[in-house]
GROMACS .gro file of C-alpha atoms in nm:
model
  179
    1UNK     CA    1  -0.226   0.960  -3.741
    2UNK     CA    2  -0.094   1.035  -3.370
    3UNK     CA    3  -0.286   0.846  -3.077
    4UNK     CA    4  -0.321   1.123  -2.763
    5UNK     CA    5  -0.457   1.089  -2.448
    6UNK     CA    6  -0.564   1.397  -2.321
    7UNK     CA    7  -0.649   1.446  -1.958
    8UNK     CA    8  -0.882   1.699  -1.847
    9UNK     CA    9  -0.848   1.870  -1.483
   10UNK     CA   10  -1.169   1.949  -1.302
   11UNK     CA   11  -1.454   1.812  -1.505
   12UNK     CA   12  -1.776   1.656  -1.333
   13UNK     CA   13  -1.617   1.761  -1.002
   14UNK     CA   14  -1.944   1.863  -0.720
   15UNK     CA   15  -2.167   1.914  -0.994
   16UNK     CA   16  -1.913   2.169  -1.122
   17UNK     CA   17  -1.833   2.199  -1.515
   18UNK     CA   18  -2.026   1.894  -1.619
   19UNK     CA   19  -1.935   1.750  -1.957
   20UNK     CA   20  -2.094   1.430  -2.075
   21UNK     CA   21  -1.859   1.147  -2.223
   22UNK     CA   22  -2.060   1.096  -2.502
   23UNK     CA   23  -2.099   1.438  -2.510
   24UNK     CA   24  -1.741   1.518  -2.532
   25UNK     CA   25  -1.675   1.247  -2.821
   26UNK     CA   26  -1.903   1.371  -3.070
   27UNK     CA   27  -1.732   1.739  -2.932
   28UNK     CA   28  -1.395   1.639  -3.048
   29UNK     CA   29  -1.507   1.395  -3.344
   30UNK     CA   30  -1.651   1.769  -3.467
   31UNK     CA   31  -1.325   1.931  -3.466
   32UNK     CA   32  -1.152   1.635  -3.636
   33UNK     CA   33  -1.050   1.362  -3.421
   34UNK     CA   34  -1.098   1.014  -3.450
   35UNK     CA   35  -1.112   0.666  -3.250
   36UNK     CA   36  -1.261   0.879  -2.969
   37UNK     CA   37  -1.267   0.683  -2.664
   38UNK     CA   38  -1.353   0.775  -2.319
   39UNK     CA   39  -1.298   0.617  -1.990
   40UNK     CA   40  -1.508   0.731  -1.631
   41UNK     CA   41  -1.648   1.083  -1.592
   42UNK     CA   42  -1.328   1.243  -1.473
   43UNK     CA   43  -1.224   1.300  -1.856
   44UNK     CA   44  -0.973   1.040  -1.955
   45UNK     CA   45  -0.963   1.039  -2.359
   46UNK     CA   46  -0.798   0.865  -2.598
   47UNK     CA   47  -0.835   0.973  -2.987
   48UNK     CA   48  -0.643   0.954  -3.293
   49UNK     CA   49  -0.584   1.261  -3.521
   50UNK     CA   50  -0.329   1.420  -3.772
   51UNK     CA   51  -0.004   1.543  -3.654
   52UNK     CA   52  -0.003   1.885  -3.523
   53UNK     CA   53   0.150   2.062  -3.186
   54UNK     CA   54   0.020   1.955  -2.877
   55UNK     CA   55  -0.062   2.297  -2.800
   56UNK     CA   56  -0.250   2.333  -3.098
   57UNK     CA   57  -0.501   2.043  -3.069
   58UNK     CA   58  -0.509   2.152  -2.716
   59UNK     CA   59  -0.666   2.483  -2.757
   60UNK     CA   60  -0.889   2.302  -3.011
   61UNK     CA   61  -1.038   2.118  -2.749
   62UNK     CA   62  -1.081   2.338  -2.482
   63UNK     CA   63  -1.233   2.587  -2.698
   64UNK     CA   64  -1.485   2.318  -2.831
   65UNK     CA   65  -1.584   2.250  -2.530
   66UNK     CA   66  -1.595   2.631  -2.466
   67UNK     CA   67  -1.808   2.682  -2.714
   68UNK     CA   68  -2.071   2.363  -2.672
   69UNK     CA   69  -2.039   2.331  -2.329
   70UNK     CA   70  -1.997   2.744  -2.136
   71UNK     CA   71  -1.673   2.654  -1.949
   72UNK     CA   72  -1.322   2.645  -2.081
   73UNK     CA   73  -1.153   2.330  -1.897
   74UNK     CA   74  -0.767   2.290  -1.895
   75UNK     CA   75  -0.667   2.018  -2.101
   76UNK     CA   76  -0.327   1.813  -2.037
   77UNK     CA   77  -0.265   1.635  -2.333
   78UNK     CA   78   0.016   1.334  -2.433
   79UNK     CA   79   0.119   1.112  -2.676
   80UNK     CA   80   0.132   0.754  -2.637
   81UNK     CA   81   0.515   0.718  -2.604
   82UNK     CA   82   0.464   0.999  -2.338
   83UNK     CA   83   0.200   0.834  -2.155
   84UNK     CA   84   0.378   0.482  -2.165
   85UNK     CA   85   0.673   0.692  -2.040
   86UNK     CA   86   0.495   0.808  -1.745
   87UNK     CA   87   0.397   0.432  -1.641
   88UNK     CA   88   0.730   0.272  -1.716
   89UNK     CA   89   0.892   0.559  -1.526
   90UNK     CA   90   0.671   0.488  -1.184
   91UNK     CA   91   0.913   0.475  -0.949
   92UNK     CA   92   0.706   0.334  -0.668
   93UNK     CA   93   0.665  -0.033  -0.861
   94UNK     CA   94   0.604  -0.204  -0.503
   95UNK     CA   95   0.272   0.045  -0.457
   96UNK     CA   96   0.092  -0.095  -0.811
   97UNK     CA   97  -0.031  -0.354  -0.569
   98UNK     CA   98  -0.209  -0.073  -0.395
   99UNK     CA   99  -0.340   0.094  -0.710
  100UNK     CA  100  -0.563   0.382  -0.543
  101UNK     CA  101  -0.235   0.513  -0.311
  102UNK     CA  102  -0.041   0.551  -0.612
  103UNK     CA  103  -0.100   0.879  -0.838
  104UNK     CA  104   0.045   1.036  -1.142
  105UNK     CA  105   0.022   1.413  -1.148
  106UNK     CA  106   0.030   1.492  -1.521
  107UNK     CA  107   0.205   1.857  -1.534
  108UNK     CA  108   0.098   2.132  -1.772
  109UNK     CA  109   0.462   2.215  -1.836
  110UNK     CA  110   0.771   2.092  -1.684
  111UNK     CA  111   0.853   2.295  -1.329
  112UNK     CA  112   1.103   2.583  -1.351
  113UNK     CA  113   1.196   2.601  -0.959
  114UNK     CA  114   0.956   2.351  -0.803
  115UNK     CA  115   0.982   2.367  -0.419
  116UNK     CA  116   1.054   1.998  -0.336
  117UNK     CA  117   1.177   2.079  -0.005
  118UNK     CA  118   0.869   2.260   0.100
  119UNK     CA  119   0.686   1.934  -0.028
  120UNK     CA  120   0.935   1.688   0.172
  121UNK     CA  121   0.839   1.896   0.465
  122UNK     CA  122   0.420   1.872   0.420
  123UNK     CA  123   0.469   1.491   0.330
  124UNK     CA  124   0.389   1.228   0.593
  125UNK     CA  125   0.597   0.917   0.709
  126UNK     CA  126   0.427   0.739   0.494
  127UNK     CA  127   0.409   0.951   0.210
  128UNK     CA  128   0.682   0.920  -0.084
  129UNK     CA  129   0.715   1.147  -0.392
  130UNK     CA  130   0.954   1.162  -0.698
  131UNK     CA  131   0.915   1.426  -0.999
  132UNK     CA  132   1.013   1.280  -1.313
  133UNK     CA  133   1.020   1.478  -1.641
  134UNK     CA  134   0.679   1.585  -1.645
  135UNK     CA  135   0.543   1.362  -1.375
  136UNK     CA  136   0.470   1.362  -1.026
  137UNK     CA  137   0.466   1.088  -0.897
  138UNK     CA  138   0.286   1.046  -0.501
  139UNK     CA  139   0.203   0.706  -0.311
  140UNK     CA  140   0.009   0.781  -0.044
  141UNK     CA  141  -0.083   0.469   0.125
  142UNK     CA  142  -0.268   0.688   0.437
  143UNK     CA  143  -0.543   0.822   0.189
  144UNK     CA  144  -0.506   1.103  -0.107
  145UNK     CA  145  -0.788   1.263   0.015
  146UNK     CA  146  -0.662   1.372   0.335
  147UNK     CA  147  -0.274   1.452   0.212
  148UNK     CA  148  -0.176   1.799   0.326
  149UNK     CA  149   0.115   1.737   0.022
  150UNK     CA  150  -0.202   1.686  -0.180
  151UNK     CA  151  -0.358   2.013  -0.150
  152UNK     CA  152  -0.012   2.219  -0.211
  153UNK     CA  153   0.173   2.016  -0.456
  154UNK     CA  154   0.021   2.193  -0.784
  155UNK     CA  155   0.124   2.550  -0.578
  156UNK     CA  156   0.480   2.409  -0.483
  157UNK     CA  157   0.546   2.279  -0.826
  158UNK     CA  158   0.472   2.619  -0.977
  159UNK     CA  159   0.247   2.453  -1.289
  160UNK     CA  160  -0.105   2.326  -1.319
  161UNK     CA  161  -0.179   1.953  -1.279
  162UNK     CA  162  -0.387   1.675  -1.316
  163UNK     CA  163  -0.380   1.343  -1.094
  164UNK     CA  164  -0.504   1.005  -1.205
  165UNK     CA  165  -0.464   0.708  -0.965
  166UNK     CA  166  -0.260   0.427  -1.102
  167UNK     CA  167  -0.639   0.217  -1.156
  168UNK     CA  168  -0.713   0.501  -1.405
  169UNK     CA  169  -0.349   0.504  -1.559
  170UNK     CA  170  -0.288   0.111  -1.616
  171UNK     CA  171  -0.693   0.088  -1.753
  172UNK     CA  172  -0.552   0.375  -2.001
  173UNK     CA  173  -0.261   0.190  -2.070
  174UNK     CA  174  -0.475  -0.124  -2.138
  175UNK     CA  175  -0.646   0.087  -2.409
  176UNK     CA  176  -0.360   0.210  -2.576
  177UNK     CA  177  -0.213  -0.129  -2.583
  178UNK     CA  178  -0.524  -0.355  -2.621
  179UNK     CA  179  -0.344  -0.737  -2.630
   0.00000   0.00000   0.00000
């Protein structure tokens, strides 16, 4: 069995594409996973299942939830190693303290010619950024929601994304590696 975590962009956003946690476990227990946990509305998953290709049990899922719930969501999924990756990777280590002005963008696919100049240029004083692998990584200790880099980043990278502040990322963590 392979543990995944897969991260769902735009669920339960403004009353937009609503999917119900305990909904969505019995959806994926359905097509075969297992240990299906769930953590807040914004789609955070963790489940076991056989090996297979990521894109594989990825199009699973979405078109589960396709088919039970009318809306096809995009699904960024990882492995455990990836997703401990990720966290070890953070290179902003003095933020953690901070954990809501740190964030992970989780990238569909790793950036062909992302345009990190055009994102140094939209990015406050305050504002730092590093792209790792198949992270973004963005401490902004001025407010996310307000982040002009925020609103362009997934455009300037030139891949879909999915952010997670580091509250939601070490919780995760803490249930892949309960002590």
């Amino acid at each position: 069995m392979t543990t995944w975590i897969a991260l769902f962009r735009g669920i339960n956003v403004g009353g937009k594409n609503t999917l119900p946690m305990a909904a969505l476990r019995s959806t994926l227990e359905s097509i075969g996973c297992q240990s299906v946990r769930t953590f807040i509305q914004s789609g955070n998953v963790l489940f076991s299942c056989q090996p297979s290709s990521k894109e594989a049990i990825a199009t699973r899922i979405a078109d589960a939830v396709d088919e039970n719930f009318g809306f096809r969501p995009q699904v960024m999924l990882l492995t455990k190693d990836e997703f401990q990756s990720a966290v070890a990777n953070n290179p902003f280590s003095d933020a953690v303290a901070l954990p809501k002005t740190l964030h992970y963008f989780f990238l569909a696919a790793p950036p062909i010619n992302p345009d990190l100049a055009t994102i140094a240029e939209l990015a406050t004083e305050t504002e730092r950024f590093e792209l790792i692998d198949n992270v973004f990584y963005l401490h902004a200790p001025d407010g996310f929601g307000t982040s002009k880099l925020v609103k362009s980043v997934e455009r300037k990278l030139g891949v879909g994304t999915t952010a997670r502040n580091h509250s939601t990322v070490e919780k995760l963590s803490g249930l892949l590696n309960p002590e």
